[in-house]
CSV table of C-alpha atoms in Angstrom, one decimal:
chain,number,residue,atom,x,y,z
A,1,UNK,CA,-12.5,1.7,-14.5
A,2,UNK,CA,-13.3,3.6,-17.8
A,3,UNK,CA,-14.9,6.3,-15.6
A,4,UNK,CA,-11.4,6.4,-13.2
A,5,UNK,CA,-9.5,6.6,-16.2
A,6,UNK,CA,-11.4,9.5,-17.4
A,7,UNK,CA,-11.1,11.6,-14.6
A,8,UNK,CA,-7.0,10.8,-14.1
A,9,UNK,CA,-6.3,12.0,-17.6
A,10,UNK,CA,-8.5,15.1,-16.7
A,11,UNK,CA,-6.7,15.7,-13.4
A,12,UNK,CA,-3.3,14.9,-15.4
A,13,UNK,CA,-3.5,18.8,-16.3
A,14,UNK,CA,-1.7,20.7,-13.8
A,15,UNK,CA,-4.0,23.9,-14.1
A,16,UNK,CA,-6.8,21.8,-13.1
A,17,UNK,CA,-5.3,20.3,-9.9
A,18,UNK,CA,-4.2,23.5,-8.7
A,19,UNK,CA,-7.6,25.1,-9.2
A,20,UNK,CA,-9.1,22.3,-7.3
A,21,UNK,CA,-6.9,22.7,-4.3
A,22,UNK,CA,-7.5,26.6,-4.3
A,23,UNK,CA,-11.2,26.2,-5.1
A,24,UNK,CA,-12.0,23.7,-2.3
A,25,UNK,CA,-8.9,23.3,0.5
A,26,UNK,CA,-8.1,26.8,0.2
A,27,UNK,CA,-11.5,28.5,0.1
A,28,UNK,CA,-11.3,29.7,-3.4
A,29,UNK,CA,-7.8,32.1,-2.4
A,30,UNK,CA,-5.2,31.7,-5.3
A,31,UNK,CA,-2.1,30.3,-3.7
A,32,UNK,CA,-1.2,27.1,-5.5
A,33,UNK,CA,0.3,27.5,-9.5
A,34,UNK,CA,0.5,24.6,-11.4
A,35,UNK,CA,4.1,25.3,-12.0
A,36,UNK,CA,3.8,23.8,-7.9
A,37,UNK,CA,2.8,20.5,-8.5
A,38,UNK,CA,5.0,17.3,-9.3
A,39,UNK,CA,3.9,14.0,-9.6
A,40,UNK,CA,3.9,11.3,-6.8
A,41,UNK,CA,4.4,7.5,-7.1
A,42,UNK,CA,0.4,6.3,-6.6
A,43,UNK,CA,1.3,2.6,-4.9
A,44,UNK,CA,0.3,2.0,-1.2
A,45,UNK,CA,1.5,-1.6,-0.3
A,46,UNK,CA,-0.5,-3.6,-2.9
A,47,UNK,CA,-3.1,-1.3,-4.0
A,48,UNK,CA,-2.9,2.1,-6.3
A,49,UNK,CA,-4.6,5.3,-5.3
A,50,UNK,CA,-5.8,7.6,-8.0
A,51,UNK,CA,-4.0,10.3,-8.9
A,52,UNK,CA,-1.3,12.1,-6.2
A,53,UNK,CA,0.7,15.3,-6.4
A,54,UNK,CA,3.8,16.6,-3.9
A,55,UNK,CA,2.4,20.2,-3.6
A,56,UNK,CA,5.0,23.3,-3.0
A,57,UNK,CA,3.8,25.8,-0.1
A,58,UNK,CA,6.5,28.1,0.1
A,59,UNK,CA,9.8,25.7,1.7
A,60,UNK,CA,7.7,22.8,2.3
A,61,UNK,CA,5.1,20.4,0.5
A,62,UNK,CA,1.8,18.8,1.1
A,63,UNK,CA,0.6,15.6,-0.6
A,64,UNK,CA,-2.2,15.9,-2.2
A,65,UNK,CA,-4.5,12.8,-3.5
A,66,UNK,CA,-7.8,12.6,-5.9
A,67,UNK,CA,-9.6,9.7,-5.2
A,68,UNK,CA,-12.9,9.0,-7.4
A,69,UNK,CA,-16.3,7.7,-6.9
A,70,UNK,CA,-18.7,6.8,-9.0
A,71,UNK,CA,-20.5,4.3,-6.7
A,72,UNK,CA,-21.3,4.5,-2.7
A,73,UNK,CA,-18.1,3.3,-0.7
A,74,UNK,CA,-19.6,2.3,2.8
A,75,UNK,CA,-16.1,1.7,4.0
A,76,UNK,CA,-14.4,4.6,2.1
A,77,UNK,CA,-13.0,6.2,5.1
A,78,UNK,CA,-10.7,3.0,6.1
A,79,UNK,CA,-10.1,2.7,2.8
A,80,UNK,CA,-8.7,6.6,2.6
A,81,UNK,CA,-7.1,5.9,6.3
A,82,UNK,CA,-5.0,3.2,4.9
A,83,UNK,CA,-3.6,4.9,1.7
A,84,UNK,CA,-2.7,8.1,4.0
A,85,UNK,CA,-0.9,5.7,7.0
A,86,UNK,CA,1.2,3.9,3.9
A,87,UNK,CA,2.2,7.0,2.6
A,88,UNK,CA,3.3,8.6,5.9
A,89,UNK,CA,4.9,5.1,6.7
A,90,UNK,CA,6.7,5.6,3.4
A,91,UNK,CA,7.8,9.0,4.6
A,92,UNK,CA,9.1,7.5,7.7
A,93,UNK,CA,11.2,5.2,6.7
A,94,UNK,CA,12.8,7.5,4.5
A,95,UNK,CA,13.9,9.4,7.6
A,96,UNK,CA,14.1,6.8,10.1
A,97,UNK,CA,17.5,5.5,7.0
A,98,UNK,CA,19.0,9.0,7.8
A,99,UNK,CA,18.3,9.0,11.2
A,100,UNK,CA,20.4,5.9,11.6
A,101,UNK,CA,23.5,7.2,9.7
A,102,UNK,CA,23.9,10.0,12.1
A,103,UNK,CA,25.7,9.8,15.7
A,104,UNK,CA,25.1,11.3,19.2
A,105,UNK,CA,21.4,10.1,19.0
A,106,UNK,CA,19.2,9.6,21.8
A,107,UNK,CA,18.4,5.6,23.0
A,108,UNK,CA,14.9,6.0,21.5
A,109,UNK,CA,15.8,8.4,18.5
A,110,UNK,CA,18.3,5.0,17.1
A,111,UNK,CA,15.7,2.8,18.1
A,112,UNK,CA,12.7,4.2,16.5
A,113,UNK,CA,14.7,6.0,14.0
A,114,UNK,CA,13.0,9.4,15.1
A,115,UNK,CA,14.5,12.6,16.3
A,116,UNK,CA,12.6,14.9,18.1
A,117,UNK,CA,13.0,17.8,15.5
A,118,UNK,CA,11.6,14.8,13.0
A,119,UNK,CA,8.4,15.9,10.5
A,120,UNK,CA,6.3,13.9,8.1
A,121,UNK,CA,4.6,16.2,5.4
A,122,UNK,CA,0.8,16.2,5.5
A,123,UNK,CA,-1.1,14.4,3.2
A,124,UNK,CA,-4.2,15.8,1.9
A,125,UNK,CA,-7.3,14.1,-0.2
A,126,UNK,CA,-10.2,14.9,-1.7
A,127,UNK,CA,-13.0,12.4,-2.4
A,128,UNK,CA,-14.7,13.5,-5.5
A,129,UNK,CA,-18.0,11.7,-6.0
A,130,UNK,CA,-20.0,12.1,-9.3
A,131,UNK,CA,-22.9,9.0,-8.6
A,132,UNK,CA,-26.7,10.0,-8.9
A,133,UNK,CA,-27.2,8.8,-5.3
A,134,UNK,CA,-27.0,10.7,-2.6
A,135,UNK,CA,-24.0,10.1,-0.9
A,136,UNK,CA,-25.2,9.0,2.6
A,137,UNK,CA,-22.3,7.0,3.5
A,138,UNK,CA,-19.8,7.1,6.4
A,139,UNK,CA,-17.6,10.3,6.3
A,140,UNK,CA,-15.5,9.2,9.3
A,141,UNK,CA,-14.1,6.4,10.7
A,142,UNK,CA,-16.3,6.8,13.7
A,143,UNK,CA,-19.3,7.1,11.7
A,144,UNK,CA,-18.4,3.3,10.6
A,145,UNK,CA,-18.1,2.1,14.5
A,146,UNK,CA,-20.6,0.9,16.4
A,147,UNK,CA,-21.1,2.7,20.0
A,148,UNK,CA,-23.8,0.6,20.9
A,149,UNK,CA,-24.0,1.7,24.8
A,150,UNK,CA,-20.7,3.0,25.0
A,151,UNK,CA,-20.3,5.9,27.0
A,152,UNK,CA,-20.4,9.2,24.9
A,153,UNK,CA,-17.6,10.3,27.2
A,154,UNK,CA,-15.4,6.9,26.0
A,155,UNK,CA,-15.9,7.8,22.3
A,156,UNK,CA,-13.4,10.8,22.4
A,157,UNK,CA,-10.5,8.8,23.4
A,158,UNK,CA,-11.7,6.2,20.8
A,159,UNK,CA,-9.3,8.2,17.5
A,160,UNK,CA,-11.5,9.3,15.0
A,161,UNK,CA,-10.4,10.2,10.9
A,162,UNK,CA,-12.5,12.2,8.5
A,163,UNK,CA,-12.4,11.8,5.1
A,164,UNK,CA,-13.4,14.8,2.5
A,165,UNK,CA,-16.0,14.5,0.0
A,166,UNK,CA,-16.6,16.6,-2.5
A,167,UNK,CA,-20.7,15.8,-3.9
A,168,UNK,CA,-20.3,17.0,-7.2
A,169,UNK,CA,-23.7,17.0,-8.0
A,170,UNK,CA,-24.6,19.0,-4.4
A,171,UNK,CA,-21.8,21.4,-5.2
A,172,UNK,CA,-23.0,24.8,-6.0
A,173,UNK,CA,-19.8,27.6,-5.4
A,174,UNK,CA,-18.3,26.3,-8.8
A,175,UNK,CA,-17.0,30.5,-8.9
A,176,UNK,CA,-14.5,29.4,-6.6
A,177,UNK,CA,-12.9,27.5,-9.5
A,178,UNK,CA,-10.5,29.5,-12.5
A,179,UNK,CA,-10.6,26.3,-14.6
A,180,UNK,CA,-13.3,24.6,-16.7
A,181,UNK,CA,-13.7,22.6,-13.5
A,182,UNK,CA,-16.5,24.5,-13.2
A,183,UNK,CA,-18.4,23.9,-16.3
A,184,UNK,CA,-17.5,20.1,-15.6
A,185,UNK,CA,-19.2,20.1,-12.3
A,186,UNK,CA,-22.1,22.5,-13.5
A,187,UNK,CA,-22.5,19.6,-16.4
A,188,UNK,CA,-22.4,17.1,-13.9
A,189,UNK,CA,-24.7,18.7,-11.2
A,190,UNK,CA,-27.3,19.9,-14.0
A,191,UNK,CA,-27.1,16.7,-16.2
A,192,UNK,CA,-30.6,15.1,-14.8
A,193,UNK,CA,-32.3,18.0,-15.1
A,194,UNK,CA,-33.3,18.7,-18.9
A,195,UNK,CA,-34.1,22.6,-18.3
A,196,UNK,CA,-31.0,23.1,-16.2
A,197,UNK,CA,-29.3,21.3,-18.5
A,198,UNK,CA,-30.2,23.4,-21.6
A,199,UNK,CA,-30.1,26.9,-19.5
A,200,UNK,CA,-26.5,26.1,-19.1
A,201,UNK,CA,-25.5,25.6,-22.2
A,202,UNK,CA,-27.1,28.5,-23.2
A,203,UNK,CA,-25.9,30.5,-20.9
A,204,UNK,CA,-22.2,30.0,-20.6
A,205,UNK,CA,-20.2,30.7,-23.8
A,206,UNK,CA,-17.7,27.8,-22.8
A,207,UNK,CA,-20.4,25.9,-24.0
């Protein structure tokens, strides 16, 4: 919990969000500012994800959540499904209240409370684990099912949901990051290794 607590008042600088959006989802390109990021309300049902922000891209807005690890989730990526499907259900209902108010509707627009011209904003997150252990857990919902002898042609109609990591300690681009992100993971990455460790330090004047 310490750790958790750690890393949201880290992440609670804007700058930093940002520069992890651009360094990982965007490939290192420079398109969100932290002057884009607003702060979104955590709760899903009756648990609390990490740390959330309603992202600006130009008009419209992703969601973007942190979620961190410090220990190997086995089940992480139902886990992660079920935080995104309660915040997209919370999106929906939303427009499913406006929906209603409005006349003319189709049979199945009132009864769902869906037009056809009706958008949910994408939700984004980004697993960032920081344990010793290699990560070696499920990084899709179909990596958690069990295809015993079921056709392989069967498993594509069978929906699958990924879930991205980021393995701190495995992650070696950290110029993609504007940030000290990047001296944060290069600590993190180099922090069992005693001569890495100490060429670091040595070598980057943040230190």
């Amino acid at each position: 919990m310490r750790k958790d607590g750690g890393w949201k008042t880290y992440f609670h600088d804007n700058r930093r969000y940002a520069d992890l959006i651009n360094g990982v989802g965007c490939h290192g390109r420079q398109i969100v500012k932290e002057t884009d990021l607003q702060e979104e309300d955590v709760t899903a049902k009756d648990k609390s994800r990490d740390i959330l922000r309603k992202v600006a891209f130009g008009t419209s807005f992703v969601i973007v959540g942190i979620e961190n690890q410090e220990e190997r989730d086995y089940s992480l990526p139902l886990r992660n499904m079920f935080y995104d499907v309660s915040n997209y259900e919370k999106q929906a209902s939303k427009i499913r209240k406006e929906v209603r108010k409005e006349t003319n509707l189709e049979a199945g627009e009132y009864l769902y409370g869906f037009k056809k011209d009706s958008k949910l904003h994408p939700l984004a997150t980004f697993i960032l684990y920081a344990g010793k252990e290699p990560w070696e857990t499920p990084n899709s919902l179909h990596d958690m099912l069990d295809f015993t002898d079921v056709p392989e042609e069967f498993r594509d109609v069978v929906s699958d949901y990924k879930i991205n990591v980021i393995d701190i300690r495995k992650f070696e681009n950290t110029d993609v990051f504007q940030t000290d992100l990047k001296q944060v993971f290069d600590f993190i990455r180099c922090s069992t290794d005693k001569k890495k460790l100490l060429d670091l330090v040595k070598n980057d004047v943040y230190f």
